[in-house]
Amino acid sequence: MSATTIESNFLKYCGSNFLKQRLLLSVLSGKPVKINNIRSENEKVFGLREYEISLIRLLDKLTNGTKIEINSAGTAITFTPGLLHGGQINHECCNQRGAGYYLDALIALGPFCKSPLNVKLSNCVTDSNDSPSIDHIKIGALSVLKRFLIVDEGLELKIIKRGLPPSGGGAVLFKCPVRKTLRSIQFTQPGMVKRIRGTVYICKVSPAIGNRAIEVAKGAMLKFLPDVYIYSDLNRGKMSGNAPGFGICLHAETTEGVCFVAQANSHTKDEGKEPFTAEDIGQKAAMHLLDEIYRGGCCDSTYQWLVTLFMSLSQKNVSKFLTGPLSSYTVHFLQHLRDFFSITFKLENPEIEDDGFQAGAQKVLLTCVGIGYCNINKRAI
């Protein structure tokens, strides 16, 4: 449960839900926040978790002048943001969550730093079930960011070595250029799916497992499209992290450059679930990708929230963007955008066209006028 009030220039929330959303928007808006009752009634997991503290430390490294106060029980935090500095940063991640948990924050904040971001995340989990994998982010999130950057030169996301749960051991390098402003965008035609690509990664297990997953996933996709190719990423020795496992990431690309992404990963012993076979992983990823294509729109459903953020911060022009049905995470993000930036969106359900470009699930047309957010941290040239 969460609630919002404004108390002496602080935005005040209750509960642990959407902590990352609130901290990100606090940094961008410059508005301090107070969050109370963070798992105060949970006896097993009391207060802030280790991965949340790790995220707070990362935000502290990204900024100058940030003040953070956490009570002794870890159930309340007061966050007063400083200025985004960026630059070269090394950060050791918590293995309780995947590296995607931290990369989401870096992608959202990167364009507004003083210096171009050059961040190395070490000892991280590159592929997990609770966060988007690095392959997912490289295709889904970066394709969204490129649409709002005038020039995407200097944007890079590289897997140095993979790391799987629960032990991690992976490393990721992320570089992001800085921009004075983001451009407004009008993107309402997703186009038709023209090809499907994918990557199967294998760490400390037999390469035959990857081949079995590829065979099943490719067989399912070939029923709908002839242009299907899935790569095999075999990791050995130090490049395979600290734990065995495997998984697959598929993406479908349309004629307009829209990418829909789906991933499936093997379970760990700690999750207490029945182990997946390679065939199960391939089938699950294929079905998930078909579901994403059915949902449609001009972006992957995982990164609808990123689209709404950049639309809000873009130049003072009308932006329009077509998405599939809004996820619960995106709905709450829209509510937080209203709290921090006093911006609201017009949501419409456009009629499905006969040409097939908008076939599938009911679409949502997002419309807003950007606030003209200017990067005050960027040096004048």
Short mmCIF file of N, CA and C in Angstrom, two decimals, residues 72-161:
data_model
loop_
_atom_site.label_atom_id
_atom_site.label_comp_id
_atom_site.label_asym_id
_atom_site.label_seq_id
_atom_site.Cartn_x
_atom_site.Cartn_y
_atom_site.Cartn_z
N SER A 72 17.56 3.52 11.48
CA SER A 72 18.32 2.34 11.93
C SER A 72 17.66 1.03 11.54
N ALA A 73 16.33 1.02 11.47
CA ALA A 73 15.61 -0.21 11.10
C ALA A 73 15.54 -0.41 9.60
N GLY A 74 15.87 0.62 8.80
CA GLY A 74 15.80 0.53 7.35
C GLY A 74 14.39 0.61 6.80
N THR A 75 13.44 1.10 7.60
CA THR A 75 12.05 1.18 7.16
C THR A 75 11.65 2.57 6.67
N ALA A 76 12.57 3.53 6.71
CA ALA A 76 12.26 4.89 6.25
C ALA A 76 13.51 5.50 5.62
N ILE A 77 13.31 6.23 4.54
CA ILE A 77 14.41 6.88 3.86
C ILE A 77 14.01 8.29 3.46
N THR A 78 14.93 9.22 3.64
CA THR A 78 14.77 10.59 3.15
C THR A 78 15.84 10.82 2.10
N PHE A 79 15.39 11.12 0.89
CA PHE A 79 16.30 11.23 -0.26
C PHE A 79 16.22 12.64 -0.83
N THR A 80 17.32 13.38 -0.69
CA THR A 80 17.41 14.73 -1.26
C THR A 80 18.41 14.71 -2.39
N PRO A 81 17.96 14.80 -3.64
CA PRO A 81 18.86 14.58 -4.79
C PRO A 81 19.82 15.74 -5.02
N GLY A 82 20.98 15.39 -5.54
CA GLY A 82 21.94 16.40 -5.96
C GLY A 82 21.93 16.54 -7.48
N LEU A 83 23.01 17.05 -8.05
CA LEU A 83 23.11 17.24 -9.49
C LEU A 83 23.72 16.00 -10.14
N LEU A 84 23.19 15.65 -11.31
CA LEU A 84 23.70 14.49 -12.04
C LEU A 84 25.08 14.81 -12.61
N HIS A 85 26.06 14.02 -12.21
CA HIS A 85 27.42 14.26 -12.68
C HIS A 85 27.84 13.26 -13.75
N GLY A 86 27.60 11.96 -13.51
CA GLY A 86 27.96 10.95 -14.49
C GLY A 86 29.44 10.64 -14.47
N GLY A 87 30.03 10.48 -15.66
CA GLY A 87 31.45 10.17 -15.75
C GLY A 87 31.72 8.68 -15.64
N GLN A 88 32.95 8.34 -15.26
CA GLN A 88 33.37 6.94 -15.16
C GLN A 88 33.07 6.42 -13.76
N ILE A 89 32.32 5.30 -13.71
CA ILE A 89 31.85 4.74 -12.44
C ILE A 89 32.04 3.23 -12.46
N ASN A 90 32.52 2.69 -11.36
CA ASN A 90 32.56 1.24 -11.15
C ASN A 90 31.63 0.91 -10.00
N HIS A 91 30.74 -0.04 -10.23
CA HIS A 91 29.76 -0.38 -9.20
C HIS A 91 29.61 -1.89 -9.09
N GLU A 92 29.71 -2.40 -7.87
CA GLU A 92 29.51 -3.82 -7.63
C GLU A 92 28.06 -4.06 -7.27
N CYS A 93 27.38 -4.87 -8.05
CA CYS A 93 25.95 -5.08 -7.88
C CYS A 93 25.65 -6.13 -6.82
N CYS A 94 24.42 -6.11 -6.34
CA CYS A 94 23.92 -7.14 -5.44
C CYS A 94 23.32 -8.26 -6.29
N ASN A 95 23.62 -9.50 -5.94
CA ASN A 95 23.16 -10.63 -6.74
C ASN A 95 21.69 -11.00 -6.51
N GLN A 96 21.02 -10.30 -5.61
CA GLN A 96 19.61 -10.59 -5.37
C GLN A 96 18.74 -10.19 -6.55
N ARG A 97 19.21 -9.26 -7.36
CA ARG A 97 18.48 -8.85 -8.56
C ARG A 97 19.43 -8.80 -9.75
N GLY A 98 18.86 -8.92 -10.95
CA GLY A 98 19.66 -8.88 -12.15
C GLY A 98 20.21 -7.50 -12.43
N ALA A 99 21.21 -7.44 -13.32
CA ALA A 99 21.84 -6.17 -13.68
C ALA A 99 20.84 -5.22 -14.34
N GLY A 100 19.77 -5.77 -14.94
CA GLY A 100 18.76 -4.93 -15.56
C GLY A 100 18.10 -3.98 -14.58
N TYR A 101 18.05 -4.35 -13.31
CA TYR A 101 17.46 -3.49 -12.27
C TYR A 101 18.24 -2.18 -12.16
N TYR A 102 19.56 -2.26 -12.31
CA TYR A 102 20.41 -1.07 -12.21
C TYR A 102 20.53 -0.36 -13.55
N LEU A 103 20.54 -1.12 -14.65
CA LEU A 103 20.66 -0.51 -15.97
C LEU A 103 19.45 0.34 -16.33
N ASP A 104 18.27 -0.05 -15.86
CA ASP A 104 17.08 0.77 -16.10
C ASP A 104 17.29 2.19 -15.59
N ALA A 105 17.90 2.31 -14.41
CA ALA A 105 18.17 3.63 -13.84
C ALA A 105 19.21 4.39 -14.65
N LEU A 106 20.24 3.68 -15.09
CA LEU A 106 21.30 4.33 -15.86
C LEU A 106 20.80 4.83 -17.21
N ILE A 107 19.94 4.05 -17.86
CA ILE A 107 19.40 4.45 -19.16
C ILE A 107 18.49 5.67 -19.03
N ALA A 108 17.70 5.71 -17.96
CA ALA A 108 16.79 6.83 -17.75
C ALA A 108 17.53 8.12 -17.41
N LEU A 109 18.64 8.02 -16.67
CA LEU A 109 19.36 9.21 -16.20
C LEU A 109 20.53 9.61 -17.09
N GLY A 110 21.06 8.64 -17.87
CA GLY A 110 22.27 8.88 -18.64
C GLY A 110 22.30 10.12 -19.51
N PRO A 111 21.25 10.40 -20.32
CA PRO A 111 21.31 11.56 -21.22
C PRO A 111 21.37 12.90 -20.50
N PHE A 112 21.08 12.93 -19.20
CA PHE A 112 20.97 14.21 -18.49
C PHE A 112 22.13 14.46 -17.54
N CYS A 113 23.20 13.68 -17.68
CA CYS A 113 24.38 13.86 -16.83
C CYS A 113 25.26 15.00 -17.35
N LYS A 114 26.20 15.43 -16.49
CA LYS A 114 27.16 16.47 -16.88
C LYS A 114 28.20 15.90 -17.84
N SER A 115 28.68 14.70 -17.54
CA SER A 115 29.68 14.04 -18.37
C SER A 115 29.10 12.74 -18.90
N PRO A 116 29.51 12.31 -20.10
CA PRO A 116 29.00 11.05 -20.65
C PRO A 116 29.25 9.89 -19.70
N LEU A 117 28.25 9.03 -19.57
CA LEU A 117 28.35 7.89 -18.66
C LEU A 117 29.28 6.82 -19.21
N ASN A 118 30.10 6.28 -18.33
CA ASN A 118 30.94 5.13 -18.65
C ASN A 118 30.94 4.26 -17.38
N VAL A 119 29.96 3.37 -17.31
CA VAL A 119 29.72 2.62 -16.07
C VAL A 119 30.04 1.15 -16.27
N LYS A 120 30.79 0.60 -15.34
CA LYS A 120 31.05 -0.84 -15.34
C LYS A 120 30.37 -1.45 -14.13
N LEU A 121 29.44 -2.36 -14.38
CA LEU A 121 28.76 -3.11 -13.33
C LEU A 121 29.47 -4.45 -13.17
N SER A 122 30.01 -4.72 -12.01
CA SER A 122 30.78 -5.94 -11.79
C SER A 122 30.05 -6.87 -10.82
N ASN A 123 30.45 -8.13 -10.85
CA ASN A 123 29.88 -9.18 -9.99
C ASN A 123 28.36 -9.21 -10.08
N CYS A 124 27.82 -9.01 -11.28
CA CYS A 124 26.37 -8.88 -11.44
C CYS A 124 25.77 -10.14 -12.06
N VAL A 125 24.45 -10.22 -12.00
CA VAL A 125 23.68 -11.28 -12.65
C VAL A 125 23.18 -10.70 -13.97
N THR A 126 23.71 -11.19 -15.08
CA THR A 126 23.35 -10.61 -16.38
C THR A 126 22.02 -11.12 -16.92
N ASP A 127 21.61 -12.31 -16.47
CA ASP A 127 20.37 -12.91 -16.99
C ASP A 127 19.61 -13.53 -15.82
N SER A 128 18.43 -13.02 -15.53
CA SER A 128 17.63 -13.55 -14.42
C SER A 128 16.15 -13.44 -14.77
N ASN A 129 15.32 -14.06 -13.95
CA ASN A 129 13.87 -14.05 -14.20
C ASN A 129 13.18 -12.81 -13.62
N ASP A 130 13.85 -12.10 -12.70
CA ASP A 130 13.18 -10.98 -12.03
C ASP A 130 13.48 -9.62 -12.67
N SER A 131 14.41 -9.58 -13.63
CA SER A 131 14.78 -8.32 -14.29
C SER A 131 15.05 -8.60 -15.76
N PRO A 132 14.92 -7.59 -16.62
CA PRO A 132 15.25 -7.79 -18.03
C PRO A 132 16.72 -8.18 -18.18
N SER A 133 17.00 -9.12 -19.06
CA SER A 133 18.38 -9.54 -19.30
C SER A 133 19.11 -8.46 -20.09
N ILE A 134 20.44 -8.58 -20.16
CA ILE A 134 21.22 -7.59 -20.91
C ILE A 134 20.85 -7.62 -22.38
N ASP A 135 20.62 -8.81 -22.94
CA ASP A 135 20.19 -8.91 -24.34
C ASP A 135 18.85 -8.21 -24.54
N HIS A 136 17.94 -8.37 -23.60
CA HIS A 136 16.63 -7.73 -23.66
C HIS A 136 16.78 -6.20 -23.67
N ILE A 137 17.62 -5.69 -22.77
CA ILE A 137 17.81 -4.25 -22.67
C ILE A 137 18.48 -3.70 -23.93
N LYS A 138 19.47 -4.44 -24.45
CA LYS A 138 20.20 -3.97 -25.63
C LYS A 138 19.26 -3.78 -26.82
N ILE A 139 18.27 -4.65 -26.95
CA ILE A 139 17.33 -4.55 -28.07
C ILE A 139 16.15 -3.64 -27.71
N GLY A 140 15.53 -3.88 -26.55
CA GLY A 140 14.29 -3.19 -26.20
C GLY A 140 14.48 -1.76 -25.72
N ALA A 141 15.32 -1.56 -24.70
CA ALA A 141 15.47 -0.23 -24.10
C ALA A 141 16.29 0.72 -24.97
N LEU A 142 17.39 0.23 -25.53
CA LEU A 142 18.24 1.12 -26.33
C LEU A 142 17.57 1.57 -27.62
N SER A 143 16.69 0.71 -28.18
CA SER A 143 15.96 1.14 -29.38
C SER A 143 15.00 2.28 -29.06
N VAL A 144 14.45 2.28 -27.84
CA VAL A 144 13.59 3.40 -27.41
C VAL A 144 14.42 4.66 -27.20
N LEU A 145 15.57 4.51 -26.51
CA LEU A 145 16.42 5.67 -26.24
C LEU A 145 16.92 6.31 -27.52
N LYS A 146 17.26 5.51 -28.52
CA LYS A 146 17.78 6.04 -29.79
C LYS A 146 16.76 6.91 -30.50
N ARG A 147 15.48 6.64 -30.31
CA ARG A 147 14.45 7.44 -30.98
C ARG A 147 14.36 8.85 -30.42
N PHE A 148 14.77 9.03 -29.17
CA PHE A 148 14.67 10.35 -28.55
C PHE A 148 15.98 11.12 -28.58
N LEU A 149 17.11 10.42 -28.76
CA LEU A 149 18.39 11.10 -28.91
C LEU A 149 18.52 11.59 -30.34
N ILE A 150 18.97 12.80 -30.51
CA ILE A 150 19.14 13.33 -31.86
C ILE A 150 20.24 12.55 -32.58
N VAL A 151 21.33 12.28 -31.89
CA VAL A 151 22.43 11.46 -32.41
C VAL A 151 22.77 10.42 -31.34
N ASP A 152 22.84 9.15 -31.73
CA ASP A 152 23.09 8.10 -30.73
C ASP A 152 24.55 7.67 -30.69
N GLU A 153 25.45 8.49 -31.24
CA GLU A 153 26.86 8.15 -31.21
C GLU A 153 27.37 8.12 -29.76
N GLY A 154 28.09 7.08 -29.41
CA GLY A 154 28.59 6.94 -28.05
C GLY A 154 27.72 6.09 -27.16
N LEU A 155 26.60 5.59 -27.69
CA LEU A 155 25.71 4.73 -26.91
C LEU A 155 26.13 3.28 -27.09
N GLU A 156 26.43 2.60 -25.98
CA GLU A 156 26.94 1.24 -26.07
C GLU A 156 26.57 0.45 -24.82
N LEU A 157 26.20 -0.80 -25.01
CA LEU A 157 25.95 -1.74 -23.91
C LEU A 157 26.64 -3.04 -24.28
N LYS A 158 27.61 -3.44 -23.46
CA LYS A 158 28.45 -4.58 -23.80
C LYS A 158 28.53 -5.56 -22.63
N ILE A 159 28.34 -6.84 -22.94
CA ILE A 159 28.52 -7.89 -21.93
C ILE A 159 29.99 -8.30 -21.93
N ILE A 160 30.69 -8.01 -20.85
CA ILE A 160 32.09 -8.42 -20.73
C ILE A 160 32.16 -9.91 -20.42
N LYS A 161 31.36 -10.34 -19.46
CA LYS A 161 31.20 -11.77 -19.19
C LYS A 161 29.85 -12.00 -18.52
#
